[in-house]
Coordinates of C-alpha atoms and ligand atoms in Angstrom, one line a residue:
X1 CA 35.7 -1.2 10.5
X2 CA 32.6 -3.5 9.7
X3 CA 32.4 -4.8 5.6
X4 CA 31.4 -3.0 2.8
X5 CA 28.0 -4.4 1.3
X6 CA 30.1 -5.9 -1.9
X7 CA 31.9 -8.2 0.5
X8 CA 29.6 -8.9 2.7
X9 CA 27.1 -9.9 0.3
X10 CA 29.5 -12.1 -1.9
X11 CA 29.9 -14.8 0.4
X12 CA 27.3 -17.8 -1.2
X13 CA 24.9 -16.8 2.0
X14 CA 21.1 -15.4 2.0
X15 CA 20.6 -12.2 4.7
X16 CA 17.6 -11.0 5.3
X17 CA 17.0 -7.5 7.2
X18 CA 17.8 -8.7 10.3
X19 CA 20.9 -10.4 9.7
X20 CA 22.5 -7.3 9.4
X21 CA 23.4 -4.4 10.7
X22 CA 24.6 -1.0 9.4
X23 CA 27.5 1.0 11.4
X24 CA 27.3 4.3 12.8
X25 CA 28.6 7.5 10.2
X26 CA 29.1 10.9 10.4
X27 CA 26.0 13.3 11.7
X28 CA 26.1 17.2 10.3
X29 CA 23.1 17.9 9.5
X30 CA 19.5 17.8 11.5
X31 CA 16.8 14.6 10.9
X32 CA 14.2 16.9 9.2
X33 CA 16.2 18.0 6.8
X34 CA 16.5 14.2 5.4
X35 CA 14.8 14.5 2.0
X36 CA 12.9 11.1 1.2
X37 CA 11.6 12.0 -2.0
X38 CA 12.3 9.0 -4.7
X39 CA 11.4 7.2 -7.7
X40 CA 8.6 4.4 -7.8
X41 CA 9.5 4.0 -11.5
X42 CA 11.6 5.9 -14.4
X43 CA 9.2 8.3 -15.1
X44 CA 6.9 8.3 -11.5
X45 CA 7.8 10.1 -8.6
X46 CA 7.0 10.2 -4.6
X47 CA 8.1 11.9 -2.0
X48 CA 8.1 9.5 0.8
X49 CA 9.2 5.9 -0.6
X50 CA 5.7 3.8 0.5
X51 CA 4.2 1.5 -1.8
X52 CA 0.7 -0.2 -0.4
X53 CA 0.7 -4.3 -2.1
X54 CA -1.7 -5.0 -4.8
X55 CA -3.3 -7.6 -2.3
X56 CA -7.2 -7.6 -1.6
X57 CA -6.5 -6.8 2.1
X58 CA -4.5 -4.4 1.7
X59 CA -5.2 -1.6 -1.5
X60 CA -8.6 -0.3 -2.6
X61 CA -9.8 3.2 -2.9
X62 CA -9.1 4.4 0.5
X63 CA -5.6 3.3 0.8
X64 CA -5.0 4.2 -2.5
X65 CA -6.0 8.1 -1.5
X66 CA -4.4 7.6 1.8
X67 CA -1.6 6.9 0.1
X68 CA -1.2 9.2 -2.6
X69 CA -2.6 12.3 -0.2
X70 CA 1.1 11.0 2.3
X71 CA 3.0 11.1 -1.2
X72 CA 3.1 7.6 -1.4
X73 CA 1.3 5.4 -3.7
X74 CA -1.1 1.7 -3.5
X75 CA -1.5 -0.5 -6.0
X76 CA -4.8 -1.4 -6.4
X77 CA -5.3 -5.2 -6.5
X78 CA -6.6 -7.3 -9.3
X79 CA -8.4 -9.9 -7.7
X80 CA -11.7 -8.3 -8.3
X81 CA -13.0 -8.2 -12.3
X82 CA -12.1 -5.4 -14.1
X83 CA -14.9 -3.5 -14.5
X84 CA -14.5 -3.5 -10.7
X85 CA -10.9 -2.6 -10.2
X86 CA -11.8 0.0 -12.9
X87 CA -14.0 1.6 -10.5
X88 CA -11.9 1.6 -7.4
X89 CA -9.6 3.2 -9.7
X90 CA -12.0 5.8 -10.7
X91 CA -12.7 6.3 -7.4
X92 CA -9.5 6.9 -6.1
X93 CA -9.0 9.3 -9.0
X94 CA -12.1 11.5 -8.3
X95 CA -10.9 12.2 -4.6
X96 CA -8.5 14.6 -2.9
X97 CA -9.1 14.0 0.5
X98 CA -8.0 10.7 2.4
X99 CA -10.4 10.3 5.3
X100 CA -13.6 9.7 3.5
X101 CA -15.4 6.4 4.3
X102 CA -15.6 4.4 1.3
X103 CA -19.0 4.5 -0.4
X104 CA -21.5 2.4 1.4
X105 CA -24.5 3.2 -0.5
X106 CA -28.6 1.4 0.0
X107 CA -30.8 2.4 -3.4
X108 CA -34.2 2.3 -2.4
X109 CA -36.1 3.5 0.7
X110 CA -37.4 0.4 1.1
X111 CA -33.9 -1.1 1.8
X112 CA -33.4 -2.8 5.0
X113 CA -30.0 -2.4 7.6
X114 CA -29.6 -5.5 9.4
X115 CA -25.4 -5.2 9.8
X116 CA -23.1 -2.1 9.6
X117 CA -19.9 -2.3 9.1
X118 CA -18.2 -0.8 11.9
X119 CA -15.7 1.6 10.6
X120 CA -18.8 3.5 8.4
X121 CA -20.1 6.6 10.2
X122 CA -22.8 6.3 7.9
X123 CA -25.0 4.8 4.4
X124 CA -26.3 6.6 1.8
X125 CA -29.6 5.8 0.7
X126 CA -30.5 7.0 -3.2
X127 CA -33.2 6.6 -5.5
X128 CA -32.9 4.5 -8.7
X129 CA -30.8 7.3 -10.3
X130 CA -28.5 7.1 -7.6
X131 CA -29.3 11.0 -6.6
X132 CA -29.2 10.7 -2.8
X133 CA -32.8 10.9 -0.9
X134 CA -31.2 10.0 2.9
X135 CA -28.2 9.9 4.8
X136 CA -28.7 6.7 7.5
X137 CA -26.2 7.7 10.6
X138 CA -25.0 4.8 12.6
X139 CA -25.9 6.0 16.2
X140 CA -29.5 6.4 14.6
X141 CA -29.6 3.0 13.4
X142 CA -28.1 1.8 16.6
X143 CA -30.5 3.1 18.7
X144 CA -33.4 1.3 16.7
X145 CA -34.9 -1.2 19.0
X146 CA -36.2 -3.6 16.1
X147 CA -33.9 -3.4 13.0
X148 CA -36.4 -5.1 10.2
X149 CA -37.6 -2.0 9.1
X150 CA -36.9 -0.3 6.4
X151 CA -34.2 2.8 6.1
X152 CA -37.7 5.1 5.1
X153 CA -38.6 5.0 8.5
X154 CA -35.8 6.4 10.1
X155 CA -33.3 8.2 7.8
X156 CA -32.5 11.4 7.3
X157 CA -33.0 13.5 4.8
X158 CA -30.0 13.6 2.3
X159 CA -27.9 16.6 3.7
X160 CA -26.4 18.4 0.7
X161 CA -23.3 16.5 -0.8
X162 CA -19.9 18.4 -0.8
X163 CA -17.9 18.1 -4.4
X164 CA -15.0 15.1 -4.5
X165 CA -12.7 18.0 -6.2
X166 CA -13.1 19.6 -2.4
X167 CA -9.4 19.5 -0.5
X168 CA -9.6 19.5 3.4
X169 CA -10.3 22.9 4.2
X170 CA -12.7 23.2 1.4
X171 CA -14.3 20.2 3.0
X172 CA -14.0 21.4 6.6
X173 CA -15.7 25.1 5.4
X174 CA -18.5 23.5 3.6
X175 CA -19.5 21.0 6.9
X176 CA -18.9 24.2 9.1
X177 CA -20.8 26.9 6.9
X178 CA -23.8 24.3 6.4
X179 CA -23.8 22.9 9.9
X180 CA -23.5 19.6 9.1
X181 CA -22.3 16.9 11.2
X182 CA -21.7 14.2 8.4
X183 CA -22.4 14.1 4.4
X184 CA -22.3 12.2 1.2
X185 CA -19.0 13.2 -0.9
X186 CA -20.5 13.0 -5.2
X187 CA -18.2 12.6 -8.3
X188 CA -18.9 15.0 -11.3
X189 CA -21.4 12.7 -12.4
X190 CA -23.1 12.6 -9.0
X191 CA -22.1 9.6 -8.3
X192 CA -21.8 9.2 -4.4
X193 CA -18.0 8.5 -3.7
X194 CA -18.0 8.1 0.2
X195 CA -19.1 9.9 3.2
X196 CA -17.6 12.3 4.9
X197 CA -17.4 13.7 8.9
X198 CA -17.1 16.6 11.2
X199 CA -15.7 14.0 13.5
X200 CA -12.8 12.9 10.7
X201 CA -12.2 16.3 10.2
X202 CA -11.3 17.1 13.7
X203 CA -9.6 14.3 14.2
X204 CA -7.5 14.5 10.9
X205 CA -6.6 17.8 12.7
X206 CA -4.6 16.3 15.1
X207 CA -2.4 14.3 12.9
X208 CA 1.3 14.8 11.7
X209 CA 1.0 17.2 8.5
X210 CA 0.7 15.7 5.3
X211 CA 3.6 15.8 3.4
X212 CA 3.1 16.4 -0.8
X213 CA 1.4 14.1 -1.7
X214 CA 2.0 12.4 -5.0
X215 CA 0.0 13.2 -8.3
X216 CA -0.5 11.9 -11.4
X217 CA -0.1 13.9 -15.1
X218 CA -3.6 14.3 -14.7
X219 CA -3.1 16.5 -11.5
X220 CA -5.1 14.2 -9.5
X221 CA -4.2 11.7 -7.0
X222 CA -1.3 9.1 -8.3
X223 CA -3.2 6.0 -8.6
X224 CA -1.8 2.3 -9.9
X225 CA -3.2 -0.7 -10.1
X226 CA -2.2 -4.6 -11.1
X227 CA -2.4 -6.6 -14.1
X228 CA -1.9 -10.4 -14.5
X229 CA -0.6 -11.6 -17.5
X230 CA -3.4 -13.6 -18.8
X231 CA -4.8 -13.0 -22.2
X232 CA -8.2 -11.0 -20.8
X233 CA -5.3 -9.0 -18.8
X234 CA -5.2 -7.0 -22.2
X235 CA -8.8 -6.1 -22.0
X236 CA -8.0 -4.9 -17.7
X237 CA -5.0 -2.7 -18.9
X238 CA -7.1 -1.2 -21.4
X239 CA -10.1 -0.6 -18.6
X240 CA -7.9 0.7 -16.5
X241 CA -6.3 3.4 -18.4
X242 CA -9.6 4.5 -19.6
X243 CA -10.3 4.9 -15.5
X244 CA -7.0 6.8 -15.4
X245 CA -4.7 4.7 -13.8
X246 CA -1.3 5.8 -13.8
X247 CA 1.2 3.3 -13.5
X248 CA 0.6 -0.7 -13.6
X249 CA 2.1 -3.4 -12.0
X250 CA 2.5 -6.7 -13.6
X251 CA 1.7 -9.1 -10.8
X252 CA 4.0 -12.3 -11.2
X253 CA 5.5 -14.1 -8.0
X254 CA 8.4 -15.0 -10.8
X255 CA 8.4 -12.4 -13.1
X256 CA 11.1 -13.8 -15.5
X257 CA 7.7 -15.7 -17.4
X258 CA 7.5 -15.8 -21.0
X259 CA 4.1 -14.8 -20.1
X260 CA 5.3 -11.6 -18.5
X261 CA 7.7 -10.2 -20.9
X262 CA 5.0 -10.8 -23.5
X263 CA 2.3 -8.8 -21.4
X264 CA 5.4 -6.1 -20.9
X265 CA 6.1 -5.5 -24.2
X266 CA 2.3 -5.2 -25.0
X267 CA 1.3 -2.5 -22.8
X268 CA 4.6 -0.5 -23.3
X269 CA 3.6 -0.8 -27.2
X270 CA -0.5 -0.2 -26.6
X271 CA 0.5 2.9 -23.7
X272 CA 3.9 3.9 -24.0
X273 CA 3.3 6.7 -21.8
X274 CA 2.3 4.3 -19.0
X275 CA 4.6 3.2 -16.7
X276 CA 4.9 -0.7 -16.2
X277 CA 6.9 -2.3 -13.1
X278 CA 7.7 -6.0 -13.8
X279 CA 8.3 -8.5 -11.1
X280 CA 9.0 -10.1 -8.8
X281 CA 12.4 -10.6 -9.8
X282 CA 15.4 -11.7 -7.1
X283 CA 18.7 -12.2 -9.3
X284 CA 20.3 -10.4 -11.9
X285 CA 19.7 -12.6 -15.1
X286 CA 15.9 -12.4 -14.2
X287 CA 16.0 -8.1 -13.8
X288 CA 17.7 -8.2 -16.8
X289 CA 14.9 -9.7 -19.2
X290 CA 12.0 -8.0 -17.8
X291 CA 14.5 -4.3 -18.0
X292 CA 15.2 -5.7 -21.9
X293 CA 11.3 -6.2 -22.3
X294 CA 10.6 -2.6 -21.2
X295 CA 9.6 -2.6 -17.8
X296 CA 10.3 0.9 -16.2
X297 CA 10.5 -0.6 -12.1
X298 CA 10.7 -3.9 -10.9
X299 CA 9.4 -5.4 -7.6
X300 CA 12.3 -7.6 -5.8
X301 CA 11.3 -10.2 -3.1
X302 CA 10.2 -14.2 -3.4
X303 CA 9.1 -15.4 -0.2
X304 CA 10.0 -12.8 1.9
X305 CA 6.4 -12.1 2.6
X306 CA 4.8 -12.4 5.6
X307 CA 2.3 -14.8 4.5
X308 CA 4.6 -16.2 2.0
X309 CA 5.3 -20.0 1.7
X310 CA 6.4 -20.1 -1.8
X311 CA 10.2 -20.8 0.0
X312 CA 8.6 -23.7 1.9
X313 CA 6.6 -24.8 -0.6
X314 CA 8.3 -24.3 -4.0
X315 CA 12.1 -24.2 -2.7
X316 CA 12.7 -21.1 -4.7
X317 CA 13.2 -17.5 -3.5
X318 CA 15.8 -15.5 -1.6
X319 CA 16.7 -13.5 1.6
X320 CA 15.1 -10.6 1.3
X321 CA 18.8 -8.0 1.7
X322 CA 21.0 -10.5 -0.2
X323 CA 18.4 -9.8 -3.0
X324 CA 17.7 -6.3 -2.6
X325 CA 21.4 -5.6 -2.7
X326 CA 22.1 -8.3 -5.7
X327 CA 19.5 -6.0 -7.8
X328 CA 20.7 -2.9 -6.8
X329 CA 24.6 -2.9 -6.3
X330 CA 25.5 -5.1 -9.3
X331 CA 23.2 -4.2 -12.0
X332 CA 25.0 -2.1 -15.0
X333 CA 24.6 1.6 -14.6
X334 CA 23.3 2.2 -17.4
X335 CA 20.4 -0.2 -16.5
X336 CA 18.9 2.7 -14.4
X337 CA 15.2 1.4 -13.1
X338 CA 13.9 2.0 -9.8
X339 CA 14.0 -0.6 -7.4
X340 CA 10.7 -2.1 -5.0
X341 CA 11.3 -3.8 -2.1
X342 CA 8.6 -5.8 -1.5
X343 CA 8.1 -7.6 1.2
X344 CA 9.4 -8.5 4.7
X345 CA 9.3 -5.6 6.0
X346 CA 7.8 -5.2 9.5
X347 CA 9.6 -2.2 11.2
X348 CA 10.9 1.2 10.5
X349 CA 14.8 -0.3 10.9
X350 CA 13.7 -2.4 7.8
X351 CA 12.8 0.0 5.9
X352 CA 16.0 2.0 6.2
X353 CA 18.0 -1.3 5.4
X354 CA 15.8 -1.5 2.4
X355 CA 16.5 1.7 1.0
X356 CA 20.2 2.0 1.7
X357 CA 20.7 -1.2 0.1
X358 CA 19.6 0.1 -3.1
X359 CA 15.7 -0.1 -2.9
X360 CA 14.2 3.3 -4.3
X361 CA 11.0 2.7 -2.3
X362 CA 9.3 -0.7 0.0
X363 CA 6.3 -2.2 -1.1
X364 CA 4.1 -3.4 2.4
X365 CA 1.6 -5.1 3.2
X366 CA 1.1 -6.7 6.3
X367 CA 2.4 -3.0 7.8
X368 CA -0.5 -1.7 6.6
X369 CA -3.1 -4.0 6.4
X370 CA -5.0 -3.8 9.8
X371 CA -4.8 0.0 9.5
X372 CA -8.2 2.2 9.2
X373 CA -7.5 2.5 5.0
X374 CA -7.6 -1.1 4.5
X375 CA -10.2 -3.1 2.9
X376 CA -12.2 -5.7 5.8
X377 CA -14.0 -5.1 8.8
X378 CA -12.4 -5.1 12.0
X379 CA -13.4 -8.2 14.3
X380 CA -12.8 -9.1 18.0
X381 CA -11.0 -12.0 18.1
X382 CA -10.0 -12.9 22.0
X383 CA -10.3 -9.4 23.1
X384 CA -8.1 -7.8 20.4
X385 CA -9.4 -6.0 17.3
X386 CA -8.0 -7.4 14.1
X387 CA -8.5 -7.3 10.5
X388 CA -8.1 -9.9 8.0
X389 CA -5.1 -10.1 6.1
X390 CA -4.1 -13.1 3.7
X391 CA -1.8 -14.0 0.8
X392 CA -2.9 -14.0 -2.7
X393 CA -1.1 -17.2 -3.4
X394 CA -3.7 -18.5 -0.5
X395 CA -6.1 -20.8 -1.3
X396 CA -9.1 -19.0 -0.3
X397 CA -7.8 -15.7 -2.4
X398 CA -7.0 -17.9 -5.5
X399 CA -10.4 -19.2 -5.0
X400 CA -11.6 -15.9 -6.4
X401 CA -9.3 -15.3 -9.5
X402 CA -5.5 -14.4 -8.3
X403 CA -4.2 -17.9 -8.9
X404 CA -2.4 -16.2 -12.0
X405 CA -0.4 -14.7 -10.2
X406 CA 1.1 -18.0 -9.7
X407 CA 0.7 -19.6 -12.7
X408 CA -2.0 -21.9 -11.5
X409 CA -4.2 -23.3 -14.1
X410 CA -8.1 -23.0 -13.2
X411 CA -8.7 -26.9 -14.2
X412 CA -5.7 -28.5 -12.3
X413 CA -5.3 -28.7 -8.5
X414 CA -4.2 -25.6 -6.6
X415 CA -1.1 -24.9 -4.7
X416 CA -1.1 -22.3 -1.9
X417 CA 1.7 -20.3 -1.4
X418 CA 0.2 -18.5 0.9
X419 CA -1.6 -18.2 4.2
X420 CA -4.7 -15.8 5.5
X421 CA -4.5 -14.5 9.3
X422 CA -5.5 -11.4 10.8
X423 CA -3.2 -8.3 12.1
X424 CA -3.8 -6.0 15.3
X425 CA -5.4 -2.7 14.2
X426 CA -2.9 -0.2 13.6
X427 CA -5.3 2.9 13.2
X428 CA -4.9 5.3 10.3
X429 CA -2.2 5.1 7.8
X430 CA -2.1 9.1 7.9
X431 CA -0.9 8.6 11.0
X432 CA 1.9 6.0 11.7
X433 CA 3.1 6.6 8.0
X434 CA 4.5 9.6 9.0
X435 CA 5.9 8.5 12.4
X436 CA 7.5 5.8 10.3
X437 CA 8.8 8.0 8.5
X438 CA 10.3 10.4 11.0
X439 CA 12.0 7.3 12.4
X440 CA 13.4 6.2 8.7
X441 CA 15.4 9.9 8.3
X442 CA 16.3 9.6 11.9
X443 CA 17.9 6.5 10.8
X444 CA 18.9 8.1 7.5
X445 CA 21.2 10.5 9.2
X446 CA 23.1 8.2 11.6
X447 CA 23.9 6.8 8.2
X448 CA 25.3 10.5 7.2
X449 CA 22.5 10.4 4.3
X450 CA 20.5 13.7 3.5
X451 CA 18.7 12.0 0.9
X452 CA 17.8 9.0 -1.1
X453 CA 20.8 9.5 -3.7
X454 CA 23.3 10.0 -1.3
X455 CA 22.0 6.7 0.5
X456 CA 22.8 4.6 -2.6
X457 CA 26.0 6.8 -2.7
X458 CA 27.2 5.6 0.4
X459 CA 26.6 1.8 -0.7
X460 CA 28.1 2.7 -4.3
X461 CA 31.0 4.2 -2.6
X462 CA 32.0 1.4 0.2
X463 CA 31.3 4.0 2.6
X464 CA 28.4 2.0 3.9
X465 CA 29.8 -0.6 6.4
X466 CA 27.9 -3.7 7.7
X467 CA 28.0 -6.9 10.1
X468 CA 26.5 -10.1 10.2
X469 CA 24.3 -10.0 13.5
X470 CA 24.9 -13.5 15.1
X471 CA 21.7 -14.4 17.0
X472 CA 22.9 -13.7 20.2
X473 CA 23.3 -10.0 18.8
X474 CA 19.6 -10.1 17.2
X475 CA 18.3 -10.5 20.5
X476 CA 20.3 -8.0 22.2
X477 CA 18.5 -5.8 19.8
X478 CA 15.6 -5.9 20.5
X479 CA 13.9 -5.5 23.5
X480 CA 15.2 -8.0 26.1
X481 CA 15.5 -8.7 30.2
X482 CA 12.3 -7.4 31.0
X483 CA 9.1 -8.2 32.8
X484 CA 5.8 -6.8 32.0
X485 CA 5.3 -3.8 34.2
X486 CA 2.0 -2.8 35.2
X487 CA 1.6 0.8 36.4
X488 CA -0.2 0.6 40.0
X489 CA -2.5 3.1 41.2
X490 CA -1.3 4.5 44.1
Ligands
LIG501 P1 4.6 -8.3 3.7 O1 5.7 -9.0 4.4 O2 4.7 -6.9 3.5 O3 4.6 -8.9 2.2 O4 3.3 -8.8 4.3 C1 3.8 -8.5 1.1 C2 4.2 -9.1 -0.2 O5 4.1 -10.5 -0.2 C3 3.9 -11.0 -1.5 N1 2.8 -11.9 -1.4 C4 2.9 -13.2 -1.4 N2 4.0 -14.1 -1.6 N3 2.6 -15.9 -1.3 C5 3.8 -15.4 -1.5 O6 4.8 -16.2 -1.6 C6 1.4 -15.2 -1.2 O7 0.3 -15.7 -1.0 C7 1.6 -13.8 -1.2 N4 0.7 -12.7 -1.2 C8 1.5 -11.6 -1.3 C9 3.7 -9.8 -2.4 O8 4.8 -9.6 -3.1 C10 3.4 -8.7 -1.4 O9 3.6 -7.4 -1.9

């Protein structure tokens, strides 16, 4: 019945994830006992197989605690400079908890509000020193009738701070015990690292548990970040592993670059105990060089993205399954680095494919850009709230540095391969992370795989049986026949 991958995949066509479909196996064992622990990279572990893009709407600080504290990771971007990315890496690094509102701090009393940013429960005003001297809530600030004045007129005084080393109950005790409805969270240095809620708190309460979430050799959250592979990338890789970082991503939409395997080989000399993912790769011959250079993962997907057009534009690339499977199902055993799907993925059925076609984890990002974690404000665009979310082959995100990613050369013109739009608010990622997740084991055990090893067992085996989905299929699918259906009150 149905074809094994080998077959199916050898036939000169490009599938993405929704050209196929996997058949039905052999249930004997419950859903929650579906073990999604993993590999990002050889030496880097996770327990759920999430990776947040290195893309400027997607991973900063808070999604790169979100997603460490879920036992994911993100990837911090590096189209900021790197004294900045530094910092969000530092950040990241100095928290435990994953619902503290990045640090939106005013120095100086004097310091006028005119906008907040609507997902900030509050701004912390300090003095030169950066010791807090205020706390400015939002419903105070909204209720000011003339918003030209400054913070000293209406603040309140700085509550005490709580310690960034706090975990969530030590953080919900010290709110409790001190009666505090919101406060400033400090570093070790004192340094003010975001602000924290009674309000989060409760409502973190009411989320699916945390799973373990994934931690660096350090002990602290796992943290990684992106590196181009310019000459001053030297000088980021070295920043960054002073801030702690703990695995890096060489950002390359074609990753088989003398520029790359240069860049590879010199931070696997300069840190060999840092692990470096290479990318993005989509056929053998390039997986091959970047593996031979050193890399330890590698990031597989050209154009899949959703705000890709480097298939439309540059005629290069491939569909997202055919590749997924090329790089995982006939690589050399012996060749034994984790897999990245990146891109493409837009449902928990994807992610499944993904992984049992040889992926180790998925790297997303317009599935969790829009979410509470991501960097942006939300905005009301025809009724709907939406954050931005754009490519960083897009002209307006090369405009600021990440044309290296493609090559582009600062003096000569610039080619997008990219587009910026905006994606419906999804909420917290601590939230539909781990109903995604639920739904990826549930699909894990129709399979008749317990775990991630016996996923890639099944493919390595034949045992794994697929179709081609014609379109008629595709659309019987999904959700079809159906009318919107207003409930009327009766
Ligand atoms: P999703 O589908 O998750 O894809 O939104 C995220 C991945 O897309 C890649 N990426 C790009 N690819 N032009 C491209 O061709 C771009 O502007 C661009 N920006 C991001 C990247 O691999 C990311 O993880």
């Amino acid at each position: 019945d149905g074809f094994p991958a080998s077959r199916l995949f050898s036939q000169g066509v490009s599938y993405t994830y929704d050209d196929v479909i996997m058949l039905p196996h052999y249930i004997d064992f419950p859903a929650d006992a579906v073990d999604l622990s993993t590999r990002l990279s050889r030496r880097v572990s996770l327990s759920i197989p999430c990776v947040a893009s290195p893309m400027d709407t997607v991973s900063e600080s808070s999604m790169a605690v979100a997603m460490a504290s879920l036992g994911g990771v993100a990837i911090i971007h590096c189209n900021s400079s790197p004294a900045l990315q530094a910092s969000l890496v530092r950040s990241a690094k100095s928290r435990r908890t994953p619902f503290v509102h990045g640090p939106s701090v005013l120095s100086g009393s004097d310091a006028i509000i005119r906008t907040f940013d609507d997902i900030l429960p509050a701004v912390v005003v300090t003095d030169p020193e950066k010791v807090p001297i205020g706390v400015v809530a939002r419903s105070d600030w909204e209720r000011l009738e003339n918003k030209d004045v400054p913070v000293s007129a209406y603040m309140r005084s700085a509550p005490p701070p709580v310690p960034a080393k706090y975990d969530f109950e030590e953080i919900a005790a010290f709110l409790a015990e001190e009666k505090l409805d919101l406060a400033p969270l400090v570093d070790e240095d004192g340094e003010v690292v975001g602000v924290i809620t009674m309000e989060d708190i409760e409502r973190i309460r009411g989320f699916p548990k945390l799973g373990k979430p994934s931690l660096g050799r350090d002990g602290r959250l796992l943290v990684g970040a992106s590196i181009g592979t310019r000459e001053n990338d030297k000088e980021r890789l070295e920043q960054l592993v002073k801030a702690g970082v703990d695995v890096v991503v060489v950002d390359s939409s074609q990753g088989n670059s003398v520029y790359q395997i240069e860049m590879i080989k010199h931070a696997k000399k300069s840190f060999p105990e840092l692990d470096v993912i290479g990318g993005n790769v989509v056929t053998i011959a390039q997986a091959q060089n970047l593996i031979q250079a050193g890399a330890d993962g590698l990031r597989v997907g050209m154009g899949s993205g959703s705000i890709c057009t480097t298939q439309e534009v540059c005629a290069v690339g491939r569909g997202q399954a055919t590749a997924v499977l090329q790089r995982s199902h006939r690589m050399p055993k012996d060749h034994d680095v984790p897999v990245i799907a990146d891109g493409g993925i837009s449902n928990s059925g994807h992610i499944v494919k993904a992984l049992v076609l040889g992926a180790s984890t998925v790297m997303m990002g317009s599935f969790l850009a829009g979410s509470h974690e991501a960097p942006g404000v939300y905005e009301n665009q025809g009724g709907r709230r939406v954050k931005k979310y754009r490519g960083m082959g897009s002209l307006e995100a090369m405009t600021k540095g990440s044309d290296a990613r493609y090559l582009g050369d600062k003096l000569k013109l610039k080619i997008a391969q990219g587009v910026v739009g905006a994606v419906a608010d999804k909420g917290s990622v601590l939230k539909f992370i781990p109903y995604s997740m639920q739904a990826v084991k549930q699909g894990f055990q129709d399979l008749g795989a317990s775990s991630m090893q016996s996923a890639h067992e099944l493919l390595r085996s034949n045992v794994l049986r697929l179709e081609v989905r014609t379109g008629a299929a595709q659309v019987e699918g999904g959700i079809h026949g159906l009318v919107s259906y207003e409930k009327k009150p009766f």
